[in-house]
Amino acid sequence: MRFALQCYVDESLYEAVKAAAAASHMSVSQWLKLAVIGTIEGHDEAAFRDRLMFHLIFASTAAEGLLLAHADEAIRARVHKTHGKKLREYREQIAPVREGD
């Protein structure tokens, strides 16, 4: 069961929350929910990683199942190849620049 929380704020706070949510690529509702949870529960990095891994493992398991059941048997190999390419590109982008390079 879900319940709604509601409050009224002035325009400047509304605009600040709206901008923060947009910067995080979230709806205002999602952003506020995470802010409230963080305030009540604290910012527990281990709990955050656990929740994140829960969702990632579910999504990857679901995607793998769909790929295995797909009529085009080669699609799974193409997805894995593209994933590897994108993962390498991502890692190259975030790799720390070594001095002297």
PDB file of N, CA and C in Angstrom:
ATOM      1  N   MET A   1       0.850  -1.172   0.000  1.00  0.00           N
ATOM      2  CA  MET A   1       0.000   0.000   0.000  1.00  0.00           C
ATOM      3  C   MET A   1       0.894   1.233   0.000  1.00  0.00           C
ATOM      4  N   ARG A   2       0.489   2.258  -0.708  1.00  0.00           N
ATOM      5  CA  ARG A   2       1.265   3.489  -0.794  1.00  0.00           C
ATOM      6  C   ARG A   2       0.438   4.646  -0.249  1.00  0.00           C
ATOM      7  N   PHE A   3       1.123   5.626   0.346  1.00  0.00           N
ATOM      8  CA  PHE A   3       0.465   6.785   0.923  1.00  0.00           C
ATOM      9  C   PHE A   3       1.099   8.048   0.355  1.00  0.00           C
ATOM     10  N   ALA A   4       0.329   9.088   0.218  1.00  0.00           N
ATOM     11  CA  ALA A   4       0.833  10.362  -0.295  1.00  0.00           C
ATOM     12  C   ALA A   4       1.224  11.271   0.863  1.00  0.00           C
ATOM     13  N   LEU A   5       2.321  11.992   0.666  1.00  0.00           N
ATOM     14  CA  LEU A   5       2.746  13.046   1.589  1.00  0.00           C
ATOM     15  C   LEU A   5       2.626  14.357   0.829  1.00  0.00           C
ATOM     16  N   GLN A   6       2.193  15.389   1.501  1.00  0.00           N
ATOM     17  CA  GLN A   6       2.009  16.648   0.811  1.00  0.00           C
ATOM     18  C   GLN A   6       2.383  17.811   1.725  1.00  0.00           C
ATOM     19  N   CYS A   7       3.004  18.817   1.133  1.00  0.00           N
ATOM     20  CA  CYS A   7       3.263  20.047   1.871  1.00  0.00           C
ATOM     21  C   CYS A   7       3.305  21.196   0.873  1.00  0.00           C
ATOM     22  N   TYR A   8       3.175  22.380   1.371  1.00  0.00           N
ATOM     23  CA  TYR A   8       3.226  23.571   0.531  1.00  0.00           C
ATOM     24  C   TYR A   8       4.504  24.325   0.838  1.00  0.00           C
ATOM     25  N   VAL A   9       5.173  24.811  -0.216  1.00  0.00           N
ATOM     26  CA  VAL A   9       6.441  25.519  -0.063  1.00  0.00           C
ATOM     27  C   VAL A   9       6.379  26.813  -0.870  1.00  0.00           C
ATOM     28  N   ASP A  10       7.336  27.705  -0.589  1.00  0.00           N
ATOM     29  CA  ASP A  10       7.362  28.942  -1.358  1.00  0.00           C
ATOM     30  C   ASP A  10       7.991  28.675  -2.732  1.00  0.00           C
ATOM     31  N   GLU A  11       7.899  29.642  -3.606  1.00  0.00           N
ATOM     32  CA  GLU A  11       8.343  29.462  -4.988  1.00  0.00           C
ATOM     33  C   GLU A  11       9.836  29.166  -5.096  1.00  0.00           C
ATOM     34  N   SER A  12      10.643  29.807  -4.280  1.00  0.00           N
ATOM     35  CA  SER A  12      12.085  29.587  -4.395  1.00  0.00           C
ATOM     36  C   SER A  12      12.464  28.147  -4.030  1.00  0.00           C
ATOM     37  N   LEU A  13      11.833  27.588  -2.999  1.00  0.00           N
ATOM     38  CA  LEU A  13      12.108  26.198  -2.634  1.00  0.00           C
ATOM     39  C   LEU A  13      11.588  25.253  -3.716  1.00  0.00           C
ATOM     40  N   TYR A  14      10.417  25.551  -4.233  1.00  0.00           N
ATOM     41  CA  TYR A  14       9.859  24.741  -5.310  1.00  0.00           C
ATOM     42  C   TYR A  14      10.809  24.699  -6.505  1.00  0.00           C
ATOM     43  N   GLU A  15      11.310  25.856  -6.918  1.00  0.00           N
ATOM     44  CA  GLU A  15      12.226  25.921  -8.061  1.00  0.00           C
ATOM     45  C   GLU A  15      13.534  25.193  -7.776  1.00  0.00           C
ATOM     46  N   ALA A  16      14.035  25.286  -6.543  1.00  0.00           N
ATOM     47  CA  ALA A  16      15.280  24.607  -6.172  1.00  0.00           C
ATOM     48  C   ALA A  16      15.110  23.093  -6.223  1.00  0.00           C
ATOM     49  N   VAL A  17      14.008  22.590  -5.692  1.00  0.00           N
ATOM     50  CA  VAL A  17      13.751  21.149  -5.701  1.00  0.00           C
ATOM     51  C   VAL A  17      13.536  20.669  -7.136  1.00  0.00           C
ATOM     52  N   LYS A  18      12.793  21.425  -7.907  1.00  0.00           N
ATOM     53  CA  LYS A  18      12.543  21.074  -9.309  1.00  0.00           C
ATOM     54  C   LYS A  18      13.859  21.004 -10.086  1.00  0.00           C
ATOM     55  N   ALA A  19      14.754  21.955  -9.865  1.00  0.00           N
ATOM     56  CA  ALA A  19      16.054  21.978 -10.548  1.00  0.00           C
ATOM     57  C   ALA A  19      16.926  20.800 -10.097  1.00  0.00           C
ATOM     58  N   ALA A  20      16.915  20.496  -8.793  1.00  0.00           N
ATOM     59  CA  ALA A  20      17.707  19.377  -8.283  1.00  0.00           C
ATOM     60  C   ALA A  20      17.205  18.061  -8.865  1.00  0.00           C
ATOM     61  N   ALA A  21      15.909  17.901  -8.950  1.00  0.00           N
ATOM     62  CA  ALA A  21      15.334  16.677  -9.520  1.00  0.00           C
ATOM     63  C   ALA A  21      15.701  16.558 -10.993  1.00  0.00           C
ATOM     64  N   ALA A  22      15.595  17.641 -11.719  1.00  0.00           N
ATOM     65  CA  ALA A  22      15.939  17.619 -13.144  1.00  0.00           C
ATOM     66  C   ALA A  22      17.409  17.293 -13.351  1.00  0.00           C
ATOM     67  N   ALA A  23      18.268  17.846 -12.514  1.00  0.00           N
ATOM     68  CA  ALA A  23      19.705  17.576 -12.613  1.00  0.00           C
ATOM     69  C   ALA A  23      20.023  16.114 -12.319  1.00  0.00           C
ATOM     70  N   SER A  24      19.182  15.473 -11.523  1.00  0.00           N
ATOM     71  CA  SER A  24      19.371  14.064 -11.188  1.00  0.00           C
ATOM     72  C   SER A  24      18.608  13.136 -12.138  1.00  0.00           C
ATOM     73  N   HIS A  25      17.961  13.728 -13.148  1.00  0.00           N
ATOM     74  CA  HIS A  25      17.166  12.961 -14.118  1.00  0.00           C
ATOM     75  C   HIS A  25      16.068  12.167 -13.421  1.00  0.00           C
ATOM     76  N   MET A  26      15.394  12.823 -12.482  1.00  0.00           N
ATOM     77  CA  MET A  26      14.308  12.193 -11.733  1.00  0.00           C
ATOM     78  C   MET A  26      13.098  13.111 -11.747  1.00  0.00           C
ATOM     79  N   SER A  27      11.952  12.514 -11.447  1.00  0.00           N
ATOM     80  CA  SER A  27      10.775  13.341 -11.222  1.00  0.00           C
ATOM     81  C   SER A  27      10.943  14.005  -9.854  1.00  0.00           C
ATOM     82  N   VAL A  28      10.194  15.063  -9.618  1.00  0.00           N
ATOM     83  CA  VAL A  28      10.240  15.729  -8.314  1.00  0.00           C
ATOM     84  C   VAL A  28       9.826  14.735  -7.221  1.00  0.00           C
ATOM     85  N   SER A  29       8.836  13.921  -7.514  1.00  0.00           N
ATOM     86  CA  SER A  29       8.366  12.939  -6.538  1.00  0.00           C
ATOM     87  C   SER A  29       9.466  11.940  -6.176  1.00  0.00           C
ATOM     88  N   GLN A  30      10.168  11.410  -7.184  1.00  0.00           N
ATOM     89  CA  GLN A  30      11.255  10.463  -6.918  1.00  0.00           C
ATOM     90  C   GLN A  30      12.354  11.127  -6.099  1.00  0.00           C
ATOM     91  N   TRP A  31      12.727  12.328  -6.478  1.00  0.00           N
ATOM     92  CA  TRP A  31      13.802  13.044  -5.798  1.00  0.00           C
ATOM     93  C   TRP A  31      13.441  13.294  -4.340  1.00  0.00           C
ATOM     94  N   LEU A  32      12.219  13.762  -4.100  1.00  0.00           N
ATOM     95  CA  LEU A  32      11.777  14.023  -2.730  1.00  0.00           C
ATOM     96  C   LEU A  32      11.744  12.748  -1.900  1.00  0.00           C
ATOM     97  N   LYS A  33      11.280  11.641  -2.496  1.00  0.00           N
ATOM     98  CA  LYS A  33      11.236  10.374  -1.773  1.00  0.00           C
ATOM     99  C   LYS A  33      12.635   9.981  -1.310  1.00  0.00           C
ATOM    100  N   LEU A  34      13.623  10.071  -2.212  1.00  0.00           N
ATOM    101  CA  LEU A  34      14.990   9.722  -1.839  1.00  0.00           C
ATOM    102  C   LEU A  34      15.554  10.684  -0.793  1.00  0.00           C
ATOM    103  N   ALA A  35      15.201  11.968  -0.891  1.00  0.00           N
ATOM    104  CA  ALA A  35      15.676  12.949   0.086  1.00  0.00           C
ATOM    105  C   ALA A  35      15.095  12.649   1.473  1.00  0.00           C
ATOM    106  N   VAL A  36      13.823  12.299   1.519  1.00  0.00           N
ATOM    107  CA  VAL A  36      13.188  11.978   2.800  1.00  0.00           C
ATOM    108  C   VAL A  36      13.794  10.699   3.384  1.00  0.00           C
ATOM    109  N   ILE A  37      13.959   9.679   2.560  1.00  0.00           N
ATOM    110  CA  ILE A  37      14.566   8.431   3.033  1.00  0.00           C
ATOM    111  C   ILE A  37      15.975   8.699   3.557  1.00  0.00           C
ATOM    112  N   GLY A  38      16.746   9.485   2.813  1.00  0.00           N
ATOM    113  CA  GLY A  38      18.103   9.803   3.248  1.00  0.00           C
ATOM    114  C   GLY A  38      18.140  10.543   4.566  1.00  0.00           C
ATOM    115  N   THR A  39      17.179  11.413   4.783  1.00  0.00           N
ATOM    116  CA  THR A  39      17.111  12.168   6.034  1.00  0.00           C
ATOM    117  C   THR A  39      16.732  11.267   7.200  1.00  0.00           C
ATOM    118  N   ILE A  40      15.780  10.402   6.991  1.00  0.00           N
ATOM    119  CA  ILE A  40      15.307   9.531   8.065  1.00  0.00           C
ATOM    120  C   ILE A  40      16.305   8.414   8.357  1.00  0.00           C
ATOM    121  N   GLU A  41      16.764   7.745   7.302  1.00  0.00           N
ATOM    122  CA  GLU A  41      17.634   6.584   7.484  1.00  0.00           C
ATOM    123  C   GLU A  41      19.112   6.937   7.500  1.00  0.00           C
ATOM    124  N   GLY A  42      19.443   8.139   7.099  1.00  0.00           N
ATOM    125  CA  GLY A  42      20.843   8.500   6.951  1.00  0.00           C
ATOM    126  C   GLY A  42      21.341   8.020   5.598  1.00  0.00           C
ATOM    127  N   HIS A  43      22.483   8.481   5.232  1.00  0.00           N
ATOM    128  CA  HIS A  43      23.040   8.119   3.943  1.00  0.00           C
ATOM    129  C   HIS A  43      23.998   6.945   4.133  1.00  0.00           C
ATOM    130  N   ASP A  44      23.423   5.774   4.255  1.00  0.00           N
ATOM    131  CA  ASP A  44      24.172   4.548   4.467  1.00  0.00           C
ATOM    132  C   ASP A  44      24.617   4.016   3.113  1.00  0.00           C
ATOM    133  N   GLU A  45      25.916   4.141   2.827  1.00  0.00           N
ATOM    134  CA  GLU A  45      26.448   3.726   1.536  1.00  0.00           C
ATOM    135  C   GLU A  45      26.224   2.241   1.277  1.00  0.00           C
ATOM    136  N   ALA A  46      26.387   1.403   2.286  1.00  0.00           N
ATOM    137  CA  ALA A  46      26.206  -0.037   2.098  1.00  0.00           C
ATOM    138  C   ALA A  46      24.749  -0.345   1.739  1.00  0.00           C
ATOM    139  N   ALA A  47      23.815   0.296   2.413  1.00  0.00           N
ATOM    140  CA  ALA A  47      22.397   0.067   2.116  1.00  0.00           C
ATOM    141  C   ALA A  47      22.063   0.570   0.713  1.00  0.00           C
ATOM    142  N   PHE A  48      22.641   1.706   0.328  1.00  0.00           N
ATOM    143  CA  PHE A  48      22.407   2.246  -1.016  1.00  0.00           C
ATOM    144  C   PHE A  48      22.935   1.267  -2.071  1.00  0.00           C
ATOM    145  N   ARG A  49      24.164   0.773  -1.859  1.00  0.00           N
ATOM    146  CA  ARG A  49      24.737  -0.192  -2.811  1.00  0.00           C
ATOM    147  C   ARG A  49      23.890  -1.452  -2.878  1.00  0.00           C
ATOM    148  N   ASP A  50      23.375  -1.901  -1.739  1.00  0.00           N
ATOM    149  CA  ASP A  50      22.545  -3.099  -1.712  1.00  0.00           C
ATOM    150  C   ASP A  50      21.262  -2.883  -2.514  1.00  0.00           C
ATOM    151  N   ARG A  51      20.603  -1.745  -2.316  1.00  0.00           N
ATOM    152  CA  ARG A  51      19.378  -1.454  -3.083  1.00  0.00           C
ATOM    153  C   ARG A  51      19.693  -1.353  -4.565  1.00  0.00           C
ATOM    154  N   LEU A  52      20.799  -0.694  -4.907  1.00  0.00           N
ATOM    155  CA  LEU A  52      21.192  -0.539  -6.301  1.00  0.00           C
ATOM    156  C   LEU A  52      21.493  -1.903  -6.925  1.00  0.00           C
ATOM    157  N   MET A  53      22.248  -2.731  -6.228  1.00  0.00           N
ATOM    158  CA  MET A  53      22.579  -4.058  -6.749  1.00  0.00           C
ATOM    159  C   MET A  53      21.332  -4.920  -6.889  1.00  0.00           C
ATOM    160  N   PHE A  54      20.388  -4.805  -5.975  1.00  0.00           N
ATOM    161  CA  PHE A  54      19.128  -5.537  -6.079  1.00  0.00           C
ATOM    162  C   PHE A  54      18.457  -5.235  -7.411  1.00  0.00           C
ATOM    163  N   HIS A  55      18.357  -3.954  -7.750  1.00  0.00           N
ATOM    164  CA  HIS A  55      17.696  -3.547  -8.989  1.00  0.00           C
ATOM    165  C   HIS A  55      18.515  -3.937 -10.218  1.00  0.00           C
ATOM    166  N   LEU A  56      19.833  -3.782 -10.155  1.00  0.00           N
ATOM    167  CA  LEU A  56      20.679  -4.146 -11.293  1.00  0.00           C
ATOM    168  C   LEU A  56      20.639  -5.643 -11.575  1.00  0.00           C
ATOM    169  N   ILE A  57      20.696  -6.443 -10.526  1.00  0.00           N
ATOM    170  CA  ILE A  57      20.666  -7.890 -10.707  1.00  0.00           C
ATOM    171  C   ILE A  57      19.316  -8.325 -11.272  1.00  0.00           C
ATOM    172  N   PHE A  58      18.230  -7.734 -10.779  1.00  0.00           N
ATOM    173  CA  PHE A  58      16.914  -8.062 -11.314  1.00  0.00           C
ATOM    174  C   PHE A  58      16.838  -7.690 -12.795  1.00  0.00           C
ATOM    175  N   ALA A  59      17.260  -6.469 -13.133  1.00  0.00           N
ATOM    176  CA  ALA A  59      17.176  -6.007 -14.521  1.00  0.00           C
ATOM    177  C   ALA A  59      18.047  -6.855 -15.447  1.00  0.00           C
ATOM    178  N   SER A  60      19.256  -7.185 -15.018  1.00  0.00           N
ATOM    179  CA  SER A  60      20.128  -7.980 -15.880  1.00  0.00           C
ATOM    180  C   SER A  60      19.603  -9.405 -16.025  1.00  0.00           C
ATOM    181  N   THR A  61      19.025  -9.966 -14.981  1.00  0.00           N
ATOM    182  CA  THR A  61      18.443 -11.302 -15.066  1.00  0.00           C
ATOM    183  C   THR A  61      17.239 -11.303 -16.007  1.00  0.00           C
ATOM    184  N   ALA A  62      16.403 -10.292 -15.898  1.00  0.00           N
ATOM    185  CA  ALA A  62      15.235 -10.185 -16.781  1.00  0.00           C
ATOM    186  C   ALA A  62      15.666 -10.015 -18.233  1.00  0.00           C
ATOM    187  N   ALA A  63      16.650  -9.151 -18.473  1.00  0.00           N
ATOM    188  CA  ALA A  63      17.129  -8.937 -19.838  1.00  0.00           C
ATOM    189  C   ALA A  63      17.728 -10.217 -20.409  1.00  0.00           C
ATOM    190  N   GLU A  64      18.503 -10.920 -19.618  1.00  0.00           N
ATOM    191  CA  GLU A  64      19.102 -12.172 -20.069  1.00  0.00           C
ATOM    192  C   GLU A  64      18.019 -13.184 -20.437  1.00  0.00           C
ATOM    193  N   GLY A  65      16.985 -13.287 -19.619  1.00  0.00           N
ATOM    194  CA  GLY A  65      15.879 -14.198 -19.917  1.00  0.00           C
ATOM    195  C   GLY A  65      15.174 -13.833 -21.203  1.00  0.00           C
ATOM    196  N   LEU A  66      14.945 -12.549 -21.415  1.00  0.00           N
ATOM    197  CA  LEU A  66      14.296 -12.114 -22.654  1.00  0.00           C
ATOM    198  C   LEU A  66      15.171 -12.391 -23.867  1.00  0.00           C
ATOM    199  N   LEU A  67      16.478 -12.152 -23.727  1.00  0.00           N
ATOM    200  CA  LEU A  67      17.383 -12.419 -24.849  1.00  0.00           C
ATOM    201  C   LEU A  67      17.419 -13.908 -25.184  1.00  0.00           C
ATOM    202  N   LEU A  68      17.434 -14.763 -24.172  1.00  0.00           N
ATOM    203  CA  LEU A  68      17.471 -16.207 -24.410  1.00  0.00           C
ATOM    204  C   LEU A  68      16.184 -16.711 -25.057  1.00  0.00           C
ATOM    205  N   ALA A  69      15.063 -16.055 -24.756  1.00  0.00           N
ATOM    206  CA  ALA A  69      13.774 -16.488 -25.290  1.00  0.00           C
ATOM    207  C   ALA A  69      13.447 -15.860 -26.647  1.00  0.00           C
ATOM    208  N   HIS A  70      14.251 -14.901 -27.078  1.00  0.00           N
ATOM    209  CA  HIS A  70      13.968 -14.187 -28.328  1.00  0.00           C
ATOM    210  C   HIS A  70      14.104 -15.119 -29.527  1.00  0.00           C
ATOM    211  N   ALA A  71      13.265 -14.925 -30.533  1.00  0.00           N
ATOM    212  CA  ALA A  71      13.286 -15.768 -31.735  1.00  0.00           C
ATOM    213  C   ALA A  71      14.591 -15.625 -32.513  1.00  0.00           C
ATOM    214  N   ASP A  72      15.182 -14.433 -32.495  1.00  0.00           N
ATOM    215  CA  ASP A  72      16.458 -14.202 -33.180  1.00  0.00           C
ATOM    216  C   ASP A  72      17.572 -14.660 -32.241  1.00  0.00           C
ATOM    217  N   GLU A  73      18.099 -15.847 -32.493  1.00  0.00           N
ATOM    218  CA  GLU A  73      19.091 -16.433 -31.583  1.00  0.00           C
ATOM    219  C   GLU A  73      20.399 -15.657 -31.544  1.00  0.00           C
ATOM    220  N   ALA A  74      20.689 -14.860 -32.580  1.00  0.00           N
ATOM    221  CA  ALA A  74      21.947 -14.111 -32.631  1.00  0.00           C
ATOM    222  C   ALA A  74      21.868 -12.801 -31.847  1.00  0.00           C
ATOM    223  N   ILE A  75      20.687 -12.409 -31.430  1.00  0.00           N
ATOM    224  CA  ILE A  75      20.544 -11.106 -30.765  1.00  0.00           C
ATOM    225  C   ILE A  75      21.328 -11.065 -29.457  1.00  0.00           C
ATOM    226  N   ARG A  76      21.354 -12.167 -28.719  1.00  0.00           N
ATOM    227  CA  ARG A  76      22.067 -12.194 -27.437  1.00  0.00           C
ATOM    228  C   ARG A  76      23.549 -11.907 -27.642  1.00  0.00           C
ATOM    229  N   ALA A  77      24.145 -12.526 -28.634  1.00  0.00           N
ATOM    230  CA  ALA A  77      25.570 -12.299 -28.914  1.00  0.00           C
ATOM    231  C   ALA A  77      25.823 -10.856 -29.326  1.00  0.00           C
ATOM    232  N   ARG A  78      24.922 -10.281 -30.118  1.00  0.00           N
ATOM    233  CA  ARG A  78      25.088  -8.881 -30.539  1.00  0.00           C
ATOM    234  C   ARG A  78      24.969  -7.927 -29.355  1.00  0.00           C
ATOM    235  N   VAL A  79      24.037  -8.218 -28.462  1.00  0.00           N
ATOM    236  CA  VAL A  79      23.870  -7.373 -27.273  1.00  0.00           C
ATOM    237  C   VAL A  79      25.110  -7.451 -26.397  1.00  0.00           C
ATOM    238  N   HIS A  80      25.624  -8.657 -26.179  1.00  0.00           N
ATOM    239  CA  HIS A  80      26.823  -8.812 -25.346  1.00  0.00           C
ATOM    240  C   HIS A  80      28.026  -8.110 -25.984  1.00  0.00           C
ATOM    241  N   LYS A  81      28.164  -8.190 -27.303  1.00  0.00           N
ATOM    242  CA  LYS A  81      29.264  -7.521 -27.998  1.00  0.00           C
ATOM    243  C   LYS A  81      29.144  -6.005 -27.851  1.00  0.00           C
ATOM    244  N   THR A  82      27.949  -5.470 -28.049  1.00  0.00           N
ATOM    245  CA  THR A  82      27.727  -4.031 -27.913  1.00  0.00           C
ATOM    246  C   THR A  82      27.945  -3.584 -26.468  1.00  0.00           C
ATOM    247  N   HIS A  83      27.507  -4.398 -25.522  1.00  0.00           N
ATOM    248  CA  HIS A  83      27.709  -4.078 -24.107  1.00  0.00           C
ATOM    249  C   HIS A  83      29.200  -3.970 -23.804  1.00  0.00           C
ATOM    250  N   GLY A  84      29.984  -4.932 -24.288  1.00  0.00           N
ATOM    251  CA  GLY A  84      31.432  -4.897 -24.061  1.00  0.00           C
ATOM    252  C   GLY A  84      32.060  -3.635 -24.626  1.00  0.00           C
ATOM    253  N   LYS A  85      31.634  -3.241 -25.820  1.00  0.00           N
ATOM    254  CA  LYS A  85      32.158  -2.023 -26.453  1.00  0.00           C
ATOM    255  C   LYS A  85      31.805  -0.788 -25.622  1.00  0.00           C
ATOM    256  N   LYS A  86      30.547  -0.686 -25.225  1.00  0.00           N
ATOM    257  CA  LYS A  86      30.123   0.479 -24.441  1.00  0.00           C
ATOM    258  C   LYS A  86      30.802   0.501 -23.071  1.00  0.00           C
ATOM    259  N   LEU A  87      31.014  -0.663 -22.478  1.00  0.00           N
ATOM    260  CA  LEU A  87      31.689  -0.732 -21.189  1.00  0.00           C
ATOM    261  C   LEU A  87      33.136  -0.264 -21.313  1.00  0.00           C
ATOM    262  N   ARG A  88      33.830  -0.681 -22.365  1.00  0.00           N
ATOM    263  CA  ARG A  88      35.205  -0.211 -22.588  1.00  0.00           C
ATOM    264  C   ARG A  88      35.234   1.299 -22.784  1.00  0.00           C
ATOM    265  N   GLU A  89      34.304   1.844 -23.580  1.00  0.00           N
ATOM    266  CA  GLU A  89      34.240   3.293 -23.806  1.00  0.00           C
ATOM    267  C   GLU A  89      34.012   4.036 -22.499  1.00  0.00           C
ATOM    268  N   TYR A  90      33.101   3.515 -21.686  1.00  0.00           N
ATOM    269  CA  TYR A  90      32.813   4.136 -20.390  1.00  0.00           C
ATOM    270  C   TYR A  90      34.056   4.128 -19.505  1.00  0.00           C
ATOM    271  N   ARG A  91      34.718   2.980 -19.437  1.00  0.00           N
ATOM    272  CA  ARG A  91      35.900   2.878 -18.574  1.00  0.00           C
ATOM    273  C   ARG A  91      37.029   3.780 -19.058  1.00  0.00           C
ATOM    274  N   GLU A  92      37.138   3.962 -20.363  1.00  0.00           N
ATOM    275  CA  GLU A  92      38.150   4.875 -20.896  1.00  0.00           C
ATOM    276  C   GLU A  92      37.830   6.322 -20.518  1.00  0.00           C
ATOM    277  N   GLN A  93      36.556   6.666 -20.501  1.00  0.00           N
ATOM    278  CA  GLN A  93      36.143   8.029 -20.141  1.00  0.00           C
ATOM    279  C   GLN A  93      36.438   8.343 -18.687  1.00  0.00           C
ATOM    280  N   ILE A  94      36.239   7.358 -17.798  1.00  0.00           N
ATOM    281  CA  ILE A  94      36.392   7.638 -16.371  1.00  0.00           C
ATOM    282  C   ILE A  94      37.792   7.314 -15.854  1.00  0.00           C
ATOM    283  N   ALA A  95      38.611   6.712 -16.706  1.00  0.00           N
ATOM    284  CA  ALA A  95      39.963   6.337 -16.258  1.00  0.00           C
ATOM    285  C   ALA A  95      40.732   7.588 -15.868  1.00  0.00           C
ATOM    286  N   PRO A  96      41.413   7.548 -14.734  1.00  0.00           N
ATOM    287  CA  PRO A  96      42.188   8.728 -14.320  1.00  0.00           C
ATOM    288  C   PRO A  96      43.331   8.966 -15.310  1.00  0.00           C
ATOM    289  N   VAL A  97      43.565  10.227 -15.598  1.00  0.00           N
ATOM    290  CA  VAL A  97      44.657  10.594 -16.503  1.00  0.00           C
ATOM    291  C   VAL A  97      45.955  10.464 -15.737  1.00  0.00           C
ATOM    292  N   ARG A  98      46.879   9.671 -16.297  1.00  0.00           N
ATOM    293  CA  ARG A  98      48.176   9.486 -15.648  1.00  0.00           C
ATOM    294  C   ARG A  98      49.092  10.642 -15.986  1.00  0.00           C
ATOM    295  N   GLU A  99      49.887  11.039 -15.013  1.00  0.00           N
ATOM    296  CA  GLU A  99      50.840  12.120 -15.259  1.00  0.00           C
ATOM    297  C   GLU A  99      51.818  11.682 -16.321  1.00  0.00           C
ATOM    298  N   GLY A 100      52.136  12.605 -17.213  1.00  0.00           N
ATOM    299  CA  GLY A 100      53.063  12.313 -18.303  1.00  0.00           C
ATOM    300  C   GLY A 100      52.334  11.905 -19.572  1.00  0.00           C
ATOM    301  N   ASP A 101      51.019  11.677 -19.493  1.00  0.00           N
ATOM    302  CA  ASP A 101      50.250  11.307 -20.696  1.00  0.00           C
ATOM    303  C   ASP A 101      49.822  12.535 -21.446  1.00  0.00           C
TER     304      ASP A 101
END
